Amino acid sequence: MKCVKCRQPAVVEVRRHNAGFCREHFVEHVLRQVERTIDELDMLRRDDRILVAVSGGKDSLALWDILQRLGYRADGLHVHLGIGEYSSESAVKTRAFAEGRGLTLHEVSVAEELGFGIEELSRRTRRIPCSACGTTKRHLFNRFAREHGYTVVATGHNLDDEAATLLGNILHWQTEYLGRQSAAMEATESGLVRKVKPLVRLAEREVAAYAVLQGIDYQVDECPMAVGATSHLYKEVLNRLEEVAPGTKHQFLWGFYERGRRHFPHESRTLNACKVCGEPTTGEICAYCRLAERARAAAAGTR
Ligand code: Q46
Ligand code: ZN
Ligand code: ZN
């Protein structure tokens, strides 16, 4: 197969575009896809102070790299989750990436916040690890961005991630989540910082190919807490469909953004300041503070 641009041997094939690319033109293709997503969904402005949620995996490091190349000002925030070796290794990769490129990296540790990491948080509260982890990360990213004057938080969710989430939301008819599922969430007056997912036009394997071709040294191990997560099954099913009909994932997700979402309720919720931490919440006490309280109570043997 040859590169569609220069007819040199292709190193990456993108079946849904029915195209092969050499290294140089694949990198250019990726940058163009991300730029287009940012423009179409009005995700970022040139004067934005962007905080990239960097886990040390391929998606977040590729995103950070791409935003730099596109000329945006973006700092990173790494949350140390306290999931054994996996977390230590992820921190090492993230720091090396930032140092190698002279980028500003902030770090926050769940153990320093709560007294224990995600593994123990999930055990104490009997919550599914990814659910406890998601609540914690959302809280920490929003709070950090708000307190440090960042105008937008960017995450590395790719096409596969978002299509799998969409499939899960549809299978369970989570109409409220469907109304809110978006790659660009606006800020609220109550203190939710704008959130964007600039990689949603790129499939997971394209992001991985980009990271490898750019020489990005990322955490290749899967998070051990994700074993058995239903999102993996949804991704497998979608990949199976994609094999037979290239373009399915893109049509599914982007068709939803363009034609599906408007059919689901999208009421702007009234948010209050959490009585404990001050972060926005629909109730009196935010999900993170309730989780933390449950974990502390479990440790004290009061439940
Ligand atoms: S880190 Fe956390 Fe992920 Fe691990 S526990 Fe689940 S959500 S899988 S992105
Ligand atoms: Zn080429
Ligand atoms: Zn709170």
Coordinates of C-alpha atoms and ligand atoms in Angstrom, one line a residue:
M1 CA 0.0 0.0 0.0
K2 CA 1.2 3.5 -0.8
C3 CA 0.7 6.8 0.9
V4 CA -2.3 8.7 -0.6
K5 CA -0.3 11.9 -0.5
C6 CA 3.2 11.1 -1.8
R7 CA 3.0 7.5 -3.1
Q8 CA 5.8 6.4 -0.8
P9 CA 5.3 3.1 1.0
A10 CA 2.5 3.5 3.6
V11 CA 3.2 2.8 7.3
V12 CA -0.4 3.2 8.6
E13 CA -3.6 2.2 6.9
V14 CA -6.9 3.9 7.9
R15 CA -9.5 1.6 6.4
R16 CA -12.5 3.9 7.0
H17 CA -10.8 6.6 4.9
N18 CA -9.7 3.9 2.5
A19 CA -6.2 5.4 2.7
G20 CA -2.6 4.6 3.6
F21 CA -0.1 7.2 4.9
C22 CA 3.6 7.4 5.2
R23 CA 4.9 8.6 8.6
E24 CA 5.0 12.3 7.7
H25 CA 1.6 12.4 6.1
F26 CA 0.0 10.3 8.9
V27 CA 1.2 12.8 11.4
E28 CA -0.2 15.6 9.2
H29 CA -3.5 13.7 8.9
V30 CA -3.8 13.3 12.7
L31 CA -3.1 17.0 13.3
R32 CA -5.7 18.0 10.7
Q33 CA -8.3 15.6 12.2
V34 CA -7.8 17.1 15.6
E35 CA -7.7 20.7 14.3
R36 CA -11.0 20.0 12.5
T37 CA -12.6 18.6 15.6
I38 CA -11.5 21.6 17.7
D39 CA -12.9 24.0 15.1
E40 CA -16.2 22.3 14.4
L41 CA -17.1 21.8 18.0
D42 CA -15.7 25.2 19.0
M43 CA -13.5 23.6 21.6
L44 CA -10.6 25.9 22.2
R45 CA -9.6 29.5 21.8
R46 CA -6.1 30.7 21.3
D47 CA -6.0 32.5 24.6
D48 CA -7.4 29.5 26.6
R49 CA -5.3 28.3 29.5
I50 CA -5.6 24.5 28.9
L51 CA -5.1 21.9 31.5
V52 CA -4.5 18.5 30.0
A53 CA -5.5 15.5 32.1
V54 CA -2.4 13.3 31.7
S55 CA -2.4 9.7 32.8
G56 CA 0.8 8.7 31.1
G57 CA -1.0 6.5 28.6
K58 CA -0.9 7.0 24.8
D59 CA -4.0 9.1 24.5
S60 CA -3.3 11.8 27.0
L61 CA 0.4 12.1 26.0
A62 CA -0.5 12.2 22.3
L63 CA -3.1 14.8 23.1
W64 CA -0.6 17.0 24.9
D65 CA 1.9 16.6 22.1
I66 CA -0.7 17.5 19.4
L67 CA -2.0 20.6 21.3
Q68 CA 1.6 21.9 21.5
R69 CA 2.1 21.2 17.8
L70 CA -1.1 23.1 17.0
G71 CA 0.2 26.1 18.9
Y72 CA -1.9 25.9 22.1
R73 CA -0.8 26.8 25.5
A74 CA -1.3 23.6 27.6
D75 CA -0.1 22.5 30.9
G76 CA -0.6 19.0 32.3
L77 CA -2.1 17.6 35.5
H78 CA -1.3 14.1 36.6
V79 CA -3.3 12.5 39.3
H80 CA -1.4 9.8 41.2
L81 CA -4.1 7.2 41.7
G82 CA -2.3 4.8 44.1
I83 CA -2.8 1.7 42.0
G84 CA 0.5 -0.1 42.8
E85 CA 3.2 -0.4 40.2
Y86 CA 0.9 0.8 37.5
S87 CA 0.5 4.2 39.0
S88 CA 4.2 4.6 39.8
E89 CA 5.2 3.7 36.3
S90 CA 2.5 6.0 34.8
A91 CA 4.0 8.9 36.9
V92 CA 7.5 8.2 35.7
K93 CA 6.4 8.2 32.0
T94 CA 4.4 11.4 32.5
R95 CA 7.3 13.2 34.2
A96 CA 9.8 12.1 31.5
F97 CA 7.5 13.3 28.8
A98 CA 7.0 16.7 30.4
E99 CA 10.7 17.2 31.3
G100 CA 11.9 16.1 27.8
R101 CA 9.7 18.8 26.2
G102 CA 10.1 21.5 28.9
L103 CA 6.3 21.4 29.7
T104 CA 4.7 22.4 32.9
L105 CA 3.3 19.4 34.8
H106 CA 1.3 19.6 38.0
E107 CA 0.8 16.5 40.2
V108 CA -1.9 15.6 42.7
S109 CA -2.0 12.5 44.7
V110 CA -5.2 10.7 45.8
A111 CA -3.4 9.2 48.8
E112 CA -2.5 12.7 50.0
E113 CA -6.0 13.9 49.5
L114 CA -7.8 11.0 51.1
G115 CA -5.2 9.1 53.1
F116 CA -5.4 6.2 50.7
G117 CA -5.4 5.4 47.0
I118 CA -8.1 4.3 44.6
E119 CA -7.7 0.6 45.3
E120 CA -8.5 1.1 49.0
L121 CA -11.2 3.7 48.2
S122 CA -13.0 1.2 46.1
R123 CA -12.6 -1.6 48.6
R124 CA -13.8 0.5 51.5
T125 CA -16.8 1.9 49.7
R126 CA -17.6 -1.3 47.8
R127 CA -17.8 0.8 44.7
I128 CA -16.7 -0.5 41.3
P129 CA -13.1 0.8 41.0
C130 CA -13.6 2.7 37.8
S131 CA -16.7 4.4 39.2
A132 CA -14.9 5.5 42.4
C133 CA -11.9 6.5 40.3
G134 CA -14.0 8.5 37.8
T135 CA -15.7 10.5 40.6
T136 CA -12.3 11.2 42.2
K137 CA -10.6 12.3 39.0
R138 CA -13.5 14.5 37.8
H139 CA -13.4 16.2 41.2
L140 CA -9.7 16.7 41.3
F141 CA -9.4 17.9 37.7
N142 CA -12.2 20.4 38.0
R143 CA -11.1 21.7 41.4
F144 CA -7.4 22.1 40.3
A145 CA -8.4 23.9 37.1
R146 CA -10.8 26.3 38.9
E147 CA -8.3 27.1 41.7
H148 CA -5.4 27.6 39.3
G149 CA -7.2 29.7 36.6
Y150 CA -7.3 27.2 33.8
T151 CA -10.2 27.9 31.4
V152 CA -10.6 24.4 30.0
V153 CA -9.7 20.8 30.9
A154 CA -8.8 18.6 27.9
T155 CA -8.9 14.8 28.1
G156 CA -7.6 12.1 25.7
H157 CA -10.8 10.2 25.1
N158 CA -10.7 8.8 21.6
L159 CA -13.4 7.6 19.2
D160 CA -13.4 4.1 20.6
D161 CA -13.8 5.4 24.2
E162 CA -16.7 7.6 23.3
A163 CA -18.4 5.1 21.0
A164 CA -18.2 2.5 23.8
T165 CA -19.7 4.9 26.3
L166 CA -22.5 5.7 23.9
L167 CA -23.2 2.1 23.3
G168 CA -23.4 1.5 27.1
N169 CA -25.7 4.5 27.6
I170 CA -28.0 3.2 24.8
L171 CA -28.1 -0.4 26.0
H172 CA -29.2 0.8 29.4
W173 CA -31.3 3.8 28.1
Q174 CA -29.5 6.2 30.3
T175 CA -31.4 9.1 28.7
E176 CA -30.0 11.7 31.1
Y177 CA -26.4 10.7 30.3
L178 CA -27.3 10.6 26.6
G179 CA -28.6 14.2 26.8
R180 CA -25.3 15.2 28.3
Q181 CA -22.8 13.0 26.3
S182 CA -20.7 15.5 24.4
A183 CA -17.1 16.1 23.3
A184 CA -17.3 19.8 24.4
M185 CA -19.0 20.6 27.6
E186 CA -19.5 24.3 28.4
A187 CA -18.5 25.9 31.7
T188 CA -21.2 26.7 34.2
E189 CA -21.5 29.7 36.4
S190 CA -21.5 27.4 39.4
G191 CA -17.9 26.5 38.8
L192 CA -17.7 23.6 36.4
V193 CA -14.8 24.3 34.1
R194 CA -15.3 23.7 30.3
K195 CA -14.3 20.2 29.3
V196 CA -13.2 19.0 25.8
K197 CA -12.1 15.8 24.1
P198 CA -10.2 16.8 21.0
L199 CA -9.3 13.2 20.0
V200 CA -12.9 12.0 19.4
R201 CA -12.3 11.8 15.6
L202 CA -9.4 9.4 16.0
A203 CA -9.7 5.6 16.6
E204 CA -7.6 4.1 19.4
R205 CA -5.2 2.4 17.0
E206 CA -4.6 5.7 15.2
V207 CA -3.7 7.4 18.4
A208 CA -1.4 4.5 19.3
A209 CA 0.2 4.7 15.8
Y210 CA 0.7 8.4 16.2
A211 CA 2.3 8.0 19.7
V212 CA 4.7 5.3 18.4
L213 CA 5.6 7.3 15.2
Q214 CA 6.3 10.4 17.3
G215 CA 8.6 8.4 19.7
I216 CA 6.3 9.0 22.7
D217 CA 7.3 6.7 25.5
Y218 CA 3.9 5.9 27.2
Q219 CA 2.6 3.5 29.8
V220 CA 1.6 0.5 27.8
D221 CA 0.2 -1.6 30.6
E222 CA -3.5 -1.6 31.2
C223 CA -4.8 -0.4 34.5
P224 CA -5.2 -3.6 36.6
M225 CA -8.4 -2.4 38.1
A226 CA -10.1 -2.3 34.6
V227 CA -10.1 -6.1 34.3
G228 CA -13.6 -7.2 33.4
A229 CA -14.9 -3.7 32.8
T230 CA -17.9 -3.7 30.5
S231 CA -16.4 -0.9 28.4
H232 CA -13.9 -3.5 27.1
L233 CA -16.7 -5.7 25.9
Y234 CA -18.4 -2.8 24.2
K235 CA -15.1 -1.8 22.5
E236 CA -14.7 -5.4 21.2
V237 CA -18.2 -5.5 19.8
L238 CA -17.7 -2.2 18.0
N239 CA -14.3 -3.3 16.7
R240 CA -16.0 -6.4 15.3
L241 CA -18.5 -4.3 13.5
E242 CA -15.8 -2.0 12.3
E243 CA -13.9 -4.9 10.8
V244 CA -16.9 -5.8 8.7
A245 CA -18.0 -2.3 7.9
P246 CA -15.2 0.3 8.3
G247 CA -16.5 3.6 9.4
T248 CA -19.2 2.2 11.7
K249 CA -17.7 3.6 14.9
H250 CA -17.4 7.1 13.4
Q251 CA -21.0 7.0 12.0
F252 CA -22.3 5.8 15.3
L253 CA -20.7 8.5 17.4
W254 CA -20.8 11.4 15.1
G255 CA -24.3 10.6 13.9
F256 CA -25.3 10.8 17.5
Y257 CA -23.6 14.1 18.0
E258 CA -25.2 15.5 14.9
R259 CA -28.6 13.9 14.8
G260 CA -29.2 11.8 17.9
R261 CA -28.4 13.8 21.0
R262 CA -31.0 16.5 20.5
H263 CA -33.8 13.9 21.0
F264 CA -32.7 13.3 24.6
P265 CA -33.4 15.7 27.5
H266 CA -30.7 18.3 28.1
E267 CA -32.0 20.4 31.0
S268 CA -29.5 22.7 32.5
R269 CA -29.2 21.4 36.0
T270 CA -29.2 23.8 39.0
L271 CA -25.9 23.3 40.7
N272 CA -25.0 24.3 44.3
A273 CA -21.7 24.6 46.0
C274 CA -20.9 21.4 48.0
K275 CA -21.2 22.2 51.7
V276 CA -18.0 20.4 52.4
C277 CA -15.6 21.3 49.5
G278 CA -17.4 24.0 47.6
E279 CA -17.3 22.2 44.2
P280 CA -20.5 22.3 42.1
T281 CA -23.0 19.6 42.8
T282 CA -26.7 18.9 42.2
G283 CA -27.3 18.0 45.9
E284 CA -26.0 19.4 49.1
I285 CA -22.8 17.4 49.3
C286 CA -20.9 16.3 46.2
A287 CA -20.4 12.7 45.1
Y288 CA -16.7 12.9 45.9
C289 CA -17.2 14.1 49.5
R290 CA -19.9 11.5 50.0
L291 CA -17.5 8.8 48.7
A292 CA -14.6 10.1 50.9
E293 CA -16.9 10.2 53.9
R294 CA -18.1 6.6 53.3
A295 CA -14.5 5.4 53.1
R296 CA -13.5 7.2 56.3
A297 CA -16.6 5.8 58.1
A298 CA -15.8 2.3 56.9
A299 CA -12.2 2.6 58.2
A300 CA -13.5 3.8 61.6
G301 CA -15.8 0.8 61.7
T302 CA -19.0 2.9 61.9
R303 CA -20.7 1.0 59.1
Ligands
Q46_1 S1 -7.5 4.4 35.9 FE1 -9.3 4.5 37.1 FE2 -9.2 4.0 34.5 FE3 -8.0 2.3 36.3 S2 -9.5 2.4 37.9 FE4 -10.7 2.5 36.0 S3 -11.0 4.6 35.7 S4 -9.3 1.8 34.5 S5 -9.1 5.4 32.9
ZN2 ZN 3.3 10.5 2.3
ZN3 ZN -17.6 18.2 48.0

